[in-house]
XYZ file of N, CA and C in Angstrom:
459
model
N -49.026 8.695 33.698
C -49.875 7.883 34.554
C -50.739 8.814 35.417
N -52.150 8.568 35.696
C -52.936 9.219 36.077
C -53.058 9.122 37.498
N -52.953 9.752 38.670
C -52.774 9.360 40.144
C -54.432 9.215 40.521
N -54.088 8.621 41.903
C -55.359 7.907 42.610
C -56.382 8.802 42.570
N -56.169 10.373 43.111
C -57.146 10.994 43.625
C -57.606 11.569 41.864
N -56.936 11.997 40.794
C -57.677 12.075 39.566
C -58.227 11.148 38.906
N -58.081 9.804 38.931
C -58.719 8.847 39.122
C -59.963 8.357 39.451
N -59.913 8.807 41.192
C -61.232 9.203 41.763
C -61.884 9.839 40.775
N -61.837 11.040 41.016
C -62.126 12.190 40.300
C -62.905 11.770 38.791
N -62.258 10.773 38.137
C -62.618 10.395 36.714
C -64.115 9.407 37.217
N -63.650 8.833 38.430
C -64.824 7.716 38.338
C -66.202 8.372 38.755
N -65.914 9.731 39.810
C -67.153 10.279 40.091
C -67.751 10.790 39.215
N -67.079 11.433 38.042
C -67.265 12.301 36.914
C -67.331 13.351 37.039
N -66.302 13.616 37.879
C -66.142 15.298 38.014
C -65.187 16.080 37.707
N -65.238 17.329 36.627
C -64.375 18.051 36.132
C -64.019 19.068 36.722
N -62.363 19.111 37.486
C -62.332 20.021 37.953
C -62.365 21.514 37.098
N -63.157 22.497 37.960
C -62.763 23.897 36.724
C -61.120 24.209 36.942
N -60.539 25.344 36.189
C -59.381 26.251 36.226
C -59.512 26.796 37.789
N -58.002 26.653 38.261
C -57.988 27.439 39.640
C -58.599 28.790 39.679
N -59.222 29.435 39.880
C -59.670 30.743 40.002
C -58.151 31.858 40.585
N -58.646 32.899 39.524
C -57.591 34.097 40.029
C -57.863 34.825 41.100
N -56.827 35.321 41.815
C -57.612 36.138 42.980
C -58.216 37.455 42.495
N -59.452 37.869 43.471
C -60.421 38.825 42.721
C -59.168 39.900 43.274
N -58.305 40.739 44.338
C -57.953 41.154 45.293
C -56.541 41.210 45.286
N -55.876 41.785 46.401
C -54.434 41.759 46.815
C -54.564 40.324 47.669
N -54.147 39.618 47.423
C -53.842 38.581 47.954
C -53.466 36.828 47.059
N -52.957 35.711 47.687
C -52.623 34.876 46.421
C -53.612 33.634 46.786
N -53.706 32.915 45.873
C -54.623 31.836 46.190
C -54.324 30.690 47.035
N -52.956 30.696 47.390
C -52.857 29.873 47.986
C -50.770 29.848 48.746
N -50.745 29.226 50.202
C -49.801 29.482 50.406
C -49.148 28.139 51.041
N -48.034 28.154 50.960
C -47.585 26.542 51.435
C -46.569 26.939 52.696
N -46.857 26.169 53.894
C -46.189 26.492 54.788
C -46.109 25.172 55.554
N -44.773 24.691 55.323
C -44.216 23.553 55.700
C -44.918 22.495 55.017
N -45.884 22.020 55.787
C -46.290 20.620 55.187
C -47.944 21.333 54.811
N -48.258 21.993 55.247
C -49.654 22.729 55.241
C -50.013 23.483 54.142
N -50.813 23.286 53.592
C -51.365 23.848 52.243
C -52.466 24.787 52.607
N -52.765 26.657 52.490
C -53.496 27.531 53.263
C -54.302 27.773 51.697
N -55.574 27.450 51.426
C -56.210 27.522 50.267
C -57.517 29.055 50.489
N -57.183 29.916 50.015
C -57.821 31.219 49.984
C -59.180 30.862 50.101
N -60.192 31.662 50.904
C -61.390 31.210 50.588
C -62.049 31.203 48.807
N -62.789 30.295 48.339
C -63.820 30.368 47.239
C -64.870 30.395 47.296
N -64.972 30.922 46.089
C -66.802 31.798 46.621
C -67.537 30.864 45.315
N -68.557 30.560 45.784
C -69.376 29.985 45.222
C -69.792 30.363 43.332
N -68.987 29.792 42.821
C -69.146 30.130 41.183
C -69.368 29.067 40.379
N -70.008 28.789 39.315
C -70.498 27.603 38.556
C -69.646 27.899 36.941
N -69.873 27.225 35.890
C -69.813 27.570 35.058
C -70.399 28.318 34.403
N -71.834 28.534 34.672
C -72.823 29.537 35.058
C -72.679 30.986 34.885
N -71.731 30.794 36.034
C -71.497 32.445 36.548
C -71.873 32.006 38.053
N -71.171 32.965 38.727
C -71.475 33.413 40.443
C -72.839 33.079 40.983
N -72.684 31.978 41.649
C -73.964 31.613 42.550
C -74.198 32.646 43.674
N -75.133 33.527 43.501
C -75.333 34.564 44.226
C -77.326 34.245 45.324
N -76.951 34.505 46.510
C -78.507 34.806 47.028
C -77.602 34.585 48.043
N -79.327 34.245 49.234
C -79.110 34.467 50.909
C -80.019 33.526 51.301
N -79.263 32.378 51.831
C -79.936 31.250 52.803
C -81.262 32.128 53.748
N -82.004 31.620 53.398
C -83.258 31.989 54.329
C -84.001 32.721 53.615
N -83.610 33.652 52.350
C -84.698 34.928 52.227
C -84.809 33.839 50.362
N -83.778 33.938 49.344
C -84.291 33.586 48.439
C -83.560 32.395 47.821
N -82.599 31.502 48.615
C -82.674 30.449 48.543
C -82.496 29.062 49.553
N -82.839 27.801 49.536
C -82.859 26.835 50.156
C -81.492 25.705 50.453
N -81.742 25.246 51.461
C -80.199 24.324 51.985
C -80.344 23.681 50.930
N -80.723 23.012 50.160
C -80.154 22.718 49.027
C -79.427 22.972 47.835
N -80.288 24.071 47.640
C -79.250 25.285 46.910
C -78.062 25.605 47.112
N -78.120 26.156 48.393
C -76.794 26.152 49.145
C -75.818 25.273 49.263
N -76.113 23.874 49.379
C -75.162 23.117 49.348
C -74.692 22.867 48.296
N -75.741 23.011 47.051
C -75.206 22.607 45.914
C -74.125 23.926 45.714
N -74.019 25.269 46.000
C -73.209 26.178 46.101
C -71.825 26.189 46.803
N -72.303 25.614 47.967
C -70.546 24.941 48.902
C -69.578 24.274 48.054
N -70.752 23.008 47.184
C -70.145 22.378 46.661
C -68.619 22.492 45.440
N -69.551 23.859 44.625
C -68.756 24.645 43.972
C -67.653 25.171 44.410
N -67.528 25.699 45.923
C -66.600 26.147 46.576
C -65.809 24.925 46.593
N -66.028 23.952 46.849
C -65.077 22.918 47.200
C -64.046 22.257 45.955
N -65.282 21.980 44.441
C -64.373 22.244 43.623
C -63.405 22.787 42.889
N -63.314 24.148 43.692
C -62.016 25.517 43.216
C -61.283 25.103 44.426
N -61.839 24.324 45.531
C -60.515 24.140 46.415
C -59.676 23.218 46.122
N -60.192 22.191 45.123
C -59.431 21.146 45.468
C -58.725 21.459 43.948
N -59.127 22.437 42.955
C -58.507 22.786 42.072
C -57.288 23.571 41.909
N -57.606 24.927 43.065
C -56.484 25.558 43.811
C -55.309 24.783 44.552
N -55.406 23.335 44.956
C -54.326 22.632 45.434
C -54.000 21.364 44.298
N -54.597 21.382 43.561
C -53.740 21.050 42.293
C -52.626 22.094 41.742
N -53.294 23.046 41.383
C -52.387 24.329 40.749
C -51.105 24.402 41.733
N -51.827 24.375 43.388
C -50.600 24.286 43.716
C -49.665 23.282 44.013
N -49.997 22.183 44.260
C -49.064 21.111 44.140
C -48.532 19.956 42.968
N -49.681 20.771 42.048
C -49.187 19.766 40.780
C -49.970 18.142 40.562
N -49.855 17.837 42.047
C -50.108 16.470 41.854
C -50.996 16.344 43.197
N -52.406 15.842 43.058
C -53.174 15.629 44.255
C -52.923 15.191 44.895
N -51.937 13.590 44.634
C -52.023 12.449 45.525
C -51.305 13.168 46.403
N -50.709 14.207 46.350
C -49.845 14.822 47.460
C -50.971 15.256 48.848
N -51.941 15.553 48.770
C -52.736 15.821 49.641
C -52.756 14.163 50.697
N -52.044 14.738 51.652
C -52.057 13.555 52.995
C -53.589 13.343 53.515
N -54.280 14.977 53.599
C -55.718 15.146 54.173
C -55.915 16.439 54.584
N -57.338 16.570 54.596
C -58.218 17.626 54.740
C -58.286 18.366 56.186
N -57.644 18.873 56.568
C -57.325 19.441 57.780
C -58.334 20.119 58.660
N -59.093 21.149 57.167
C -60.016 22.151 57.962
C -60.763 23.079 57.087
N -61.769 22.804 57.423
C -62.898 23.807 56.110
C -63.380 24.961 57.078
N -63.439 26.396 56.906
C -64.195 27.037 57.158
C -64.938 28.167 56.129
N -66.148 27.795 56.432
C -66.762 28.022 55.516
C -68.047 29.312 56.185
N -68.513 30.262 54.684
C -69.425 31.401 55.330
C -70.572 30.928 54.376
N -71.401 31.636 55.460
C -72.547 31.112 54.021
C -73.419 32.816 54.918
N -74.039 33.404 53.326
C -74.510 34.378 53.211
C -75.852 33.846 53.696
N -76.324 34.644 54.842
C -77.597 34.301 55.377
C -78.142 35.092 56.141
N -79.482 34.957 56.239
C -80.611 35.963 57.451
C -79.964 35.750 58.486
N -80.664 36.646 59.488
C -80.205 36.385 60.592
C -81.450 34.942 61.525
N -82.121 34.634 60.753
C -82.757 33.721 61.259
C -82.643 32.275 61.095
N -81.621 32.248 59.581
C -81.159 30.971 59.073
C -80.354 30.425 60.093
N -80.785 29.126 60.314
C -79.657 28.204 61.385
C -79.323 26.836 60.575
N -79.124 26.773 59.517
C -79.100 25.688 59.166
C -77.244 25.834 58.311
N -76.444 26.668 58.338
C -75.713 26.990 57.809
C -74.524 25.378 57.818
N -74.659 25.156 59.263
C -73.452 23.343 58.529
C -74.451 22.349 57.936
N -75.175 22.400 57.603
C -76.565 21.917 56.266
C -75.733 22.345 54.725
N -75.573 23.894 54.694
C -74.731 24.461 53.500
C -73.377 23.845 53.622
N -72.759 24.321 54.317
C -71.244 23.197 54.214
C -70.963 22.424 53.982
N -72.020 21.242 54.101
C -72.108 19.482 54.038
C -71.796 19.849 52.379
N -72.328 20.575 51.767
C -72.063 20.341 50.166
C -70.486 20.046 49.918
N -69.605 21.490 50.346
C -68.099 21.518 50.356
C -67.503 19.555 51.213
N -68.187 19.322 52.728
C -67.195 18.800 53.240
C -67.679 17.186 52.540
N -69.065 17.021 52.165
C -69.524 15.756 51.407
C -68.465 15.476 50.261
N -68.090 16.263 49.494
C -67.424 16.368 48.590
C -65.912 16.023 48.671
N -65.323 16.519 49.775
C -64.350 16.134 50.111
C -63.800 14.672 50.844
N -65.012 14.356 51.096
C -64.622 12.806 51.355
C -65.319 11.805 49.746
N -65.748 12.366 49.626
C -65.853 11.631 47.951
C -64.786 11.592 47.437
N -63.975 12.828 47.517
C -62.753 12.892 46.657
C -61.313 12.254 47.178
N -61.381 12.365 48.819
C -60.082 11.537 49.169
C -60.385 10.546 50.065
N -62.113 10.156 50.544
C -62.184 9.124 50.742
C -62.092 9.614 52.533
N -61.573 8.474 53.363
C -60.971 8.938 55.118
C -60.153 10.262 55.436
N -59.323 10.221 54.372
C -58.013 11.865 54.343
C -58.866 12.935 54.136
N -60.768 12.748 53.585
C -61.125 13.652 53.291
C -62.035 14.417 54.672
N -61.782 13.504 55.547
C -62.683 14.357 56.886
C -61.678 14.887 57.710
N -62.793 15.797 58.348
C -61.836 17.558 58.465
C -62.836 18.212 59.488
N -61.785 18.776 60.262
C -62.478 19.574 61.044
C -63.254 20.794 60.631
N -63.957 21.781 61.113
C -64.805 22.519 60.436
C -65.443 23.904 61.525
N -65.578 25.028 60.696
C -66.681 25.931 61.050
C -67.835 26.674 60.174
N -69.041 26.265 60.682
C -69.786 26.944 59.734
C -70.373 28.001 60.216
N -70.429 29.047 59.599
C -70.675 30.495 60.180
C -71.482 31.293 59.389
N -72.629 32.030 59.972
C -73.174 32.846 58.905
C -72.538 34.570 58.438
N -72.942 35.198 57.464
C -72.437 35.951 57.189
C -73.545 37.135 56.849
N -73.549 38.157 56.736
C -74.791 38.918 56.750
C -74.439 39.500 55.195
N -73.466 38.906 54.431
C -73.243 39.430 52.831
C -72.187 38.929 52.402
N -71.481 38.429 51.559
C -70.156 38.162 50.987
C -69.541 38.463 49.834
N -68.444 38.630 49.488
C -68.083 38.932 48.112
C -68.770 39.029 47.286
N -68.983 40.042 46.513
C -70.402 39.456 44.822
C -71.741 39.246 45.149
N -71.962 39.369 46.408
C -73.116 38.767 46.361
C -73.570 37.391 46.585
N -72.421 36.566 46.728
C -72.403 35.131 46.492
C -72.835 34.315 47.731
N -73.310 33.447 47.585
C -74.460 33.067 48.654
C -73.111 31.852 49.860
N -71.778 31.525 49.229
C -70.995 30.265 50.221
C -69.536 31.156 49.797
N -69.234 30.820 50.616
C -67.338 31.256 50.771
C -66.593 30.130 51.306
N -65.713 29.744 51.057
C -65.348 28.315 52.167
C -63.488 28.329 51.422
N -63.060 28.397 52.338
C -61.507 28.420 52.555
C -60.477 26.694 53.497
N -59.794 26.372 52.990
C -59.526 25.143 53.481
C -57.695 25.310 53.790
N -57.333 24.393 54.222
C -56.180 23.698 54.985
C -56.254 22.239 54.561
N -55.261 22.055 53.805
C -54.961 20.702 53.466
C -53.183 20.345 53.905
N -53.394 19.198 54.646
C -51.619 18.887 55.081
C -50.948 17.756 53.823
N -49.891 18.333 53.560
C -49.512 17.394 52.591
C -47.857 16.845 52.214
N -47.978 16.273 51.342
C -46.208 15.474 51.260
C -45.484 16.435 50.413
């Protein structure tokens, strides 16, 4: 039987990718008590690595469509780790980087991709507190980073 939130998932038409491996010393994800600590993800498509810099060679749209990506390895990374979505109670906390000038101010514009997404996917459980922050470069080159906290059963 298929649970609510893959369900969702089927009706939006969205495929989650494979959890991503960590690039690094570190694990993708850690469970502590009821709290689910989801490694940041960096903006990757099927594509390949969504790479640029808010302000110089690409646009908040771009960008968001890049968060967005981040958000689907998050919510893929807490499958892997819990097996079963419906376990996700709710979305605790996104913080998210987005590679940018120092003149770009539009950076929770880029986030809206990741946190839009997350209430698509669990609906009320999916709003979440948040920081959006710029970054003067990130992993790869990659233009969004966004790391989450999900509390769960």
């Amino acid at each position: 039987m298929t649970g609510k939130i893959e369900a969702r998932l089927a009706e939006l038409g969205i495929t989650l990718p494979a959890a991503p491996a960590p690039a690094a010393n570190y694990v993708p994800f850690v469970q502590s008590g009821q709290q689910l600590f989801v490694s940041g993800q960096i903006s990757n498509s099927a594509e390949g690595l969504i790479k640029g810099k808010l302000g110089a060679d690409m646009d908040v749209e771009e960008g968001a469509l890049a968060a967005r990506f981040c958000g689907l390895a998050l919510i893929a990374q807490a499958r892997a780790a819990l097996g079963d979505l419906d376990r996700v109670k709710r979305v605790v906390k996104l913080v998210g980087f987005v590679n940018s000038t120092a003149e770009f101010i539009d950076q929770p514009k880029v986030v809206n991709g990741c946190s839009d997404l997350m209430v698509e996917v669990f609906g009320e459980a999916g709003r979440h507190a948040r920081s959006a922050v710029s970054a003067a470069s990130l992993p790869l080159g990659v233009a969004v980073e966004i790391e989450a906290i999900f509390e769960i059963e």
